[in-house]
Short mmCIF file of C-alpha atoms in Angstrom, two decimals:
data_model
loop_
_atom_site.label_atom_id
_atom_site.label_comp_id
_atom_site.label_asym_id
_atom_site.label_seq_id
_atom_site.Cartn_x
_atom_site.Cartn_y
_atom_site.Cartn_z
CA MET Q 1 16.57 46.98 -35.47
CA ASN Q 2 19.21 47.02 -32.75
CA TYR Q 3 17.81 47.69 -29.26
CA ASN Q 4 20.67 50.09 -28.47
CA GLN Q 5 19.58 52.61 -31.12
CA PHE Q 6 17.54 55.22 -29.23
CA GLY Q 7 17.16 57.84 -31.97
CA PHE Q 8 14.08 57.97 -34.22
CA THR Q 9 12.64 55.09 -32.21
CA PRO Q 10 9.16 55.00 -30.63
CA LYS Q 11 9.03 55.34 -26.84
CA LYS Q 12 12.78 56.05 -26.58
CA SER Q 13 14.56 59.33 -25.89
CA ALA Q 14 18.01 60.85 -25.45
CA ILE Q 15 17.60 60.45 -21.68
CA ASP Q 16 16.97 56.72 -22.13
CA ALA Q 17 20.23 56.43 -24.10
CA ALA Q 18 22.30 58.26 -21.45
CA LEU Q 19 20.58 56.27 -18.70
CA ALA Q 20 21.50 52.99 -20.43
CA VAL Q 21 25.17 54.04 -20.45
CA LYS Q 22 25.05 55.06 -16.79
CA LYS Q 23 23.46 51.79 -15.66
CA TYR Q 24 26.00 49.74 -17.61
CA ILE Q 25 28.96 51.57 -16.04
CA GLU Q 26 27.54 51.47 -12.51
CA GLU Q 27 26.92 47.74 -12.82
CA GLY Q 28 30.61 47.29 -13.58
CA MET Q 29 31.67 49.59 -10.73
CA ARG Q 30 29.74 47.45 -8.25
CA HIS Q 31 31.97 44.56 -9.32
CA GLY Q 32 35.15 46.63 -9.07
CA HIS Q 33 35.53 47.21 -12.81
CA THR Q 34 37.08 50.17 -14.60
CA ALA Q 35 35.39 51.56 -17.72
CA ILE Q 36 36.55 53.44 -20.79
CA LEU Q 37 34.06 55.58 -22.67
CA VAL Q 38 34.79 56.41 -26.31
CA GLY Q 39 32.65 59.06 -27.97
CA LEU Q 40 32.77 58.88 -31.78
CA ASP Q 41 31.80 61.75 -34.05
CA VAL Q 42 30.57 60.95 -37.58
CA LYS Q 43 31.83 63.13 -40.41
CA SER Q 44 28.90 64.74 -42.27
CA ALA Q 45 26.50 62.37 -40.46
CA PHE Q 46 23.33 61.90 -42.52
CA ASP Q 47 25.02 63.06 -45.73
CA ALA Q 48 27.38 60.09 -45.41
CA ALA Q 49 24.72 57.35 -45.46
CA TRP Q 50 25.81 55.07 -48.33
CA TRP Q 51 22.89 53.63 -50.28
CA PRO Q 52 24.43 50.24 -51.24
CA SER Q 53 25.07 49.65 -47.53
CA ILE Q 54 21.44 50.49 -46.68
CA LEU Q 55 20.13 48.10 -49.34
CA ASN Q 56 22.53 45.36 -48.21
CA THR Q 57 21.34 45.73 -44.60
CA LEU Q 58 17.71 45.53 -45.77
CA LYS Q 59 18.57 42.18 -47.34
CA GLU Q 60 20.13 41.00 -44.09
CA PHE Q 61 16.93 42.04 -42.29
CA HIS Q 62 14.91 39.87 -44.75
CA CYS Q 63 12.96 42.90 -45.90
CA PRO Q 64 9.80 41.96 -47.89
CA LYS Q 65 10.56 41.87 -51.62
CA LYS Q 66 8.12 44.63 -52.63
CA LEU Q 67 9.29 46.97 -49.88
CA TYR Q 68 12.93 46.29 -50.79
CA SER Q 69 12.18 47.05 -54.48
CA LEU Q 70 10.50 50.30 -53.46
CA ALA Q 71 13.56 51.35 -51.40
CA LYS Q 72 15.90 50.33 -54.22
CA SER Q 73 13.91 52.37 -56.72
CA TYR Q 74 13.94 55.40 -54.41
CA LEU Q 75 17.74 55.13 -54.01
CA SER Q 76 18.49 54.68 -57.72
CA GLU Q 77 19.34 57.10 -60.52
CA ARG Q 78 19.14 60.23 -58.38
CA THR Q 79 21.03 63.39 -59.27
CA ALA Q 80 21.91 66.70 -57.68
CA ILE Q 81 21.70 69.84 -59.84
CA PHE Q 82 23.54 73.10 -59.19
CA THR Q 83 22.39 76.06 -61.27
CA THR Q 84 23.77 79.59 -61.66
CA ASN Q 85 22.98 82.40 -64.12
CA SER Q 86 25.59 81.16 -66.57
CA MET Q 87 25.89 77.40 -66.04
CA GLN Q 88 24.34 74.22 -64.71
CA MET Q 89 26.10 71.21 -63.19
CA GLU Q 90 24.60 67.78 -62.61
CA ARG Q 91 26.12 64.93 -60.61
CA ALA Q 92 24.96 61.44 -59.74
CA VAL Q 93 24.16 60.92 -56.04
CA THR Q 94 24.90 57.61 -54.29
CA LYS Q 95 24.66 58.52 -50.61
CA GLY Q 96 22.89 60.72 -48.11
CA CYS Q 97 19.55 60.69 -46.29
CA PRO Q 98 17.47 63.75 -47.23
CA GLN Q 99 17.05 65.90 -44.13
CA ARG Q 100 13.47 66.45 -42.94
CA SER Q 101 12.32 63.60 -45.17
CA CYS Q 102 9.99 60.88 -43.87
CA CYS Q 103 12.31 58.04 -44.87
CA GLY Q 104 15.67 59.66 -43.96
CA PRO Q 105 15.70 58.71 -40.24
CA GLY Q 106 14.60 55.15 -41.06
CA PHE Q 107 17.30 54.67 -43.70
CA TRP Q 108 19.93 56.02 -41.27
CA ASN Q 109 18.87 53.64 -38.50
CA ILE Q 110 18.93 50.72 -40.94
CA GLN Q 111 22.55 51.39 -41.88
CA TYR Q 112 23.67 52.20 -38.32
CA SER Q 113 22.10 48.99 -37.02
CA SER Q 114 24.73 47.04 -38.93
CA LEU Q 115 27.37 48.84 -36.82
CA LEU Q 116 25.54 48.21 -33.55
CA ASN Q 117 25.16 44.54 -34.56
CA LEU Q 118 28.93 43.99 -34.77
CA GLU Q 119 30.25 41.17 -32.60
CA PHE Q 120 31.51 43.23 -29.69
CA GLY Q 121 32.99 41.64 -26.58
CA LYS Q 122 30.88 40.59 -23.60
CA ARG Q 123 32.01 43.63 -21.59
CA THR Q 124 31.32 46.14 -24.35
CA LYS Q 125 28.16 48.15 -24.92
CA ALA Q 126 27.53 50.40 -27.92
CA VAL Q 127 24.76 52.97 -27.45
CA SER Q 128 23.59 55.32 -30.18
CA TYR Q 129 21.12 58.17 -30.45
CA ALA Q 130 20.83 58.79 -34.20
CA ASP Q 131 24.51 59.38 -35.13
CA ASP Q 132 25.76 60.08 -31.56
CA LEU Q 133 27.68 56.90 -30.74
CA LEU Q 134 29.21 56.01 -27.37
CA ILE Q 135 31.26 52.85 -26.85
CA THR Q 136 31.65 51.64 -23.26
CA VAL Q 137 34.22 48.98 -22.35
CA LYS Q 138 34.67 47.70 -18.79
CA ALA Q 139 37.41 45.47 -17.38
CA ASP Q 140 39.25 44.67 -14.16
CA THR Q 141 42.13 47.10 -14.83
CA VAL Q 142 42.77 50.22 -16.89
CA ARG Q 143 45.26 48.42 -19.15
CA GLU Q 144 42.82 45.60 -19.84
CA ALA Q 145 40.05 48.08 -20.64
CA GLU Q 146 42.44 49.97 -22.93
CA ASN Q 147 43.29 46.80 -24.88
CA HIS Q 148 39.63 45.84 -25.29
CA ALA Q 149 38.73 49.40 -26.35
CA ASN Q 150 41.32 49.32 -29.14
CA ILE Q 151 40.04 45.93 -30.31
CA GLU Q 152 36.47 47.23 -30.48
CA ILE Q 153 37.49 50.44 -32.26
CA SER Q 154 39.36 48.37 -34.85
CA LYS Q 155 36.10 46.51 -35.59
CA ILE Q 156 34.32 49.83 -36.03
CA THR Q 157 37.13 51.13 -38.27
CA LYS Q 158 36.71 48.12 -40.56
CA TRP Q 159 32.95 48.75 -40.63
CA THR Q 160 33.51 52.38 -41.67
CA LYS Q 161 35.67 51.29 -44.59
CA ASP Q 162 33.09 48.77 -45.75
CA ASN Q 163 30.23 51.28 -45.44
CA LYS Q 164 31.92 54.45 -46.73
CA ILE Q 165 31.44 56.34 -43.45
CA SER Q 166 34.17 58.19 -41.56
CA PHE Q 167 34.59 59.15 -37.93
CA ASN Q 168 36.35 62.39 -37.08
CA GLU Q 169 39.27 61.54 -34.77
CA GLN Q 170 39.73 65.23 -33.88
CA LYS Q 171 36.21 65.49 -32.45
CA SER Q 172 36.16 62.00 -30.92
CA ASN Q 173 37.59 61.35 -27.45
CA ALA Q 174 38.10 58.80 -24.69
CA MET Q 175 37.64 58.88 -20.91
CA VAL Q 176 38.52 56.51 -18.08
CA VAL Q 177 35.79 56.03 -15.47
CA THR Q 178 36.76 54.53 -12.13
CA ARG Q 179 36.18 54.99 -8.39
CA LYS Q 180 39.06 52.79 -7.29
CA LYS Q 181 41.24 54.41 -4.65
CA ARG Q 182 44.39 52.44 -5.46
CA ARG Q 183 47.08 54.20 -7.45
CA GLU Q 184 47.04 53.21 -11.09
CA ASN Q 185 48.21 54.92 -14.25
CA LYS Q 186 44.99 56.18 -15.81
CA GLU Q 187 46.53 57.47 -19.03
CA VAL Q 188 45.32 55.44 -22.00
CA SER Q 189 46.00 55.35 -25.72
CA VAL Q 190 42.90 54.57 -27.76
CA TYR Q 191 43.39 54.79 -31.52
CA LEU Q 192 41.00 55.72 -34.31
CA ASN Q 193 42.27 55.74 -37.91
CA ASN Q 194 45.75 55.04 -36.46
CA LYS Q 195 45.62 58.30 -34.52
CA PRO Q 196 45.38 58.55 -30.71
CA LEU Q 197 42.15 60.02 -29.39
CA GLU Q 198 42.24 62.89 -26.92
CA GLN Q 199 41.77 61.68 -23.35
CA VAL Q 200 39.36 63.89 -21.41
CA ASN Q 201 38.07 64.15 -17.83
CA ASN Q 202 34.44 64.48 -18.88
CA ILE Q 203 32.32 63.67 -21.92
CA LYS Q 204 29.17 65.54 -22.86
CA TYR Q 205 26.74 62.98 -24.25
CA LEU Q 206 23.30 64.14 -25.38
CA GLY Q 207 23.46 67.19 -23.13
CA ILE Q 208 24.59 65.25 -20.02
CA ILE Q 209 28.13 65.77 -18.73
CA MET Q 210 29.62 62.45 -17.58
CA ASP Q 211 32.78 62.76 -15.51
CA SER Q 212 35.58 60.32 -14.70
CA LYS Q 213 33.92 59.21 -11.41
CA LEU Q 214 30.37 59.31 -12.73
CA ASN Q 215 29.18 61.52 -9.88
CA PHE Q 216 27.70 64.18 -12.24
CA ARG Q 217 28.94 67.08 -10.13
CA GLU Q 218 30.34 68.77 -13.23
CA HIS Q 219 26.93 68.56 -14.91
CA ILE Q 220 25.15 70.03 -11.87
CA MET Q 221 27.66 72.89 -11.58
CA CYS Q 222 27.39 73.65 -15.30
CA THR Q 223 23.57 73.66 -15.16
CA ALA Q 224 23.60 75.89 -12.07
CA GLY Q 225 25.91 78.32 -13.89
CA LYS Q 226 23.60 78.48 -16.93
CA CYS Q 227 20.56 79.10 -14.73
CA THR Q 228 22.37 81.84 -12.82
CA LYS Q 229 23.34 83.64 -16.05
CA LEU Q 230 19.78 83.37 -17.31
CA ILE Q 231 18.33 84.75 -14.07
CA HIS Q 232 20.78 87.69 -14.10
CA ALA Q 233 19.92 88.43 -17.75
CA LEU Q 234 16.21 88.38 -16.94
CA ALA Q 235 16.75 90.60 -13.91
CA LYS Q 236 18.63 93.10 -16.09
CA SER Q 237 15.83 93.03 -18.64
CA ALA Q 238 13.25 93.59 -15.92
CA LYS Q 239 15.06 96.72 -14.76
CA LEU Q 240 15.24 98.10 -18.30
CA SER Q 241 11.50 97.55 -18.81
CA GLN Q 242 10.64 98.89 -15.34
CA GLY Q 243 9.93 95.47 -13.93
CA LEU Q 244 8.10 92.30 -14.97
CA ASN Q 245 4.76 91.33 -13.48
CA ASN Q 246 4.32 88.09 -11.53
CA GLU Q 247 2.61 86.32 -14.41
CA ALA Q 248 5.52 87.04 -16.78
CA ILE Q 249 8.09 85.92 -14.20
CA ASN Q 250 6.14 82.69 -13.57
CA THR Q 251 5.97 81.97 -17.32
CA ILE Q 252 9.70 82.56 -17.78
CA TYR Q 253 10.50 80.29 -14.82
CA LYS Q 254 8.30 77.43 -16.07
CA GLU Q 255 9.26 77.67 -19.75
CA ALA Q 256 12.95 78.63 -19.56
CA ILE Q 257 14.57 77.96 -16.19
CA LEU Q 258 12.74 74.84 -14.98
CA PRO Q 259 13.31 72.74 -18.16
CA LEU Q 260 17.00 73.68 -18.05
CA MET Q 261 17.28 72.66 -14.40
CA LEU Q 262 15.44 69.35 -14.74
CA TYR Q 263 16.89 68.06 -18.03
CA GLY Q 264 18.30 64.58 -17.47
CA ALA Q 265 17.17 64.47 -13.81
CA PRO Q 266 16.73 60.65 -13.76
CA ILE Q 267 20.45 60.36 -14.58
CA TRP Q 268 22.07 62.83 -12.17
CA ILE Q 269 19.54 63.00 -9.31
CA GLY Q 270 21.57 60.56 -7.21
CA ALA Q 271 24.37 63.12 -7.01
CA MET Q 272 22.06 65.45 -5.07
CA GLY Q 273 21.99 63.12 -2.07
CA LYS Q 274 19.51 60.56 -0.74
CA LYS Q 275 17.50 63.17 1.17
CA CYS Q 276 16.93 65.24 -1.99
CA SER Q 277 16.14 62.11 -4.01
CA LYS Q 278 13.39 61.14 -1.57
CA ILE Q 279 11.84 64.59 -1.72
CA LEU Q 280 11.78 64.63 -5.54
#
């Protein structure tokens, strides 16, 4: 399995995936590079997993014969039945990973690994958490990064056609990340399915807001706003119920506010300043 798949993988989490993206971009920034992040949204996600592609990938992974036969049997001659009071319809099913099933996440990762194993360029990193895919391309200039991004997306587009999976260009987007002070046109045209992706100033990936300078101020401000709203709502509730005791307030703080405040801390803590980092 590809190392850059963080979903449904032991000892890996969404924070690990976002942290891998951050480290890759910062490494490029230290060398004066500019990066382009492309977030791709899968249409129907797990329902789009095509069984022939899964079985083909199992062959490429040299899956043991008996285990392969078991998977092939499971993914063969399956039907979906729709029944009403007056009629019944039955259709053959050739794709989809049953949600909440034991094998669904594994089958999805098997198929998605073939995407992550594509021959991307040396300055490209593809990171996935289940179906949440983020492509990061870094180069010396914005134009160079734009060209490389379009080359990589064309490889992914070909993969989608071969594996019967589609990405939604309306929900996908691109963002330029740079800290260079020199003036440079930062508008880019990255295409998916021959349509330009929307260029944004920040991308929310796995609950972490990444901005165009990777300073995470937008994420901190957003989190602070959510906490403030929650505190005001709790204060209003306390007044209606003639006050909450200290034990209830402590429970609410630990179970509701603190997890919200600290989510993704290893990623954005540097934005709080060196003094705060040392304390935490």
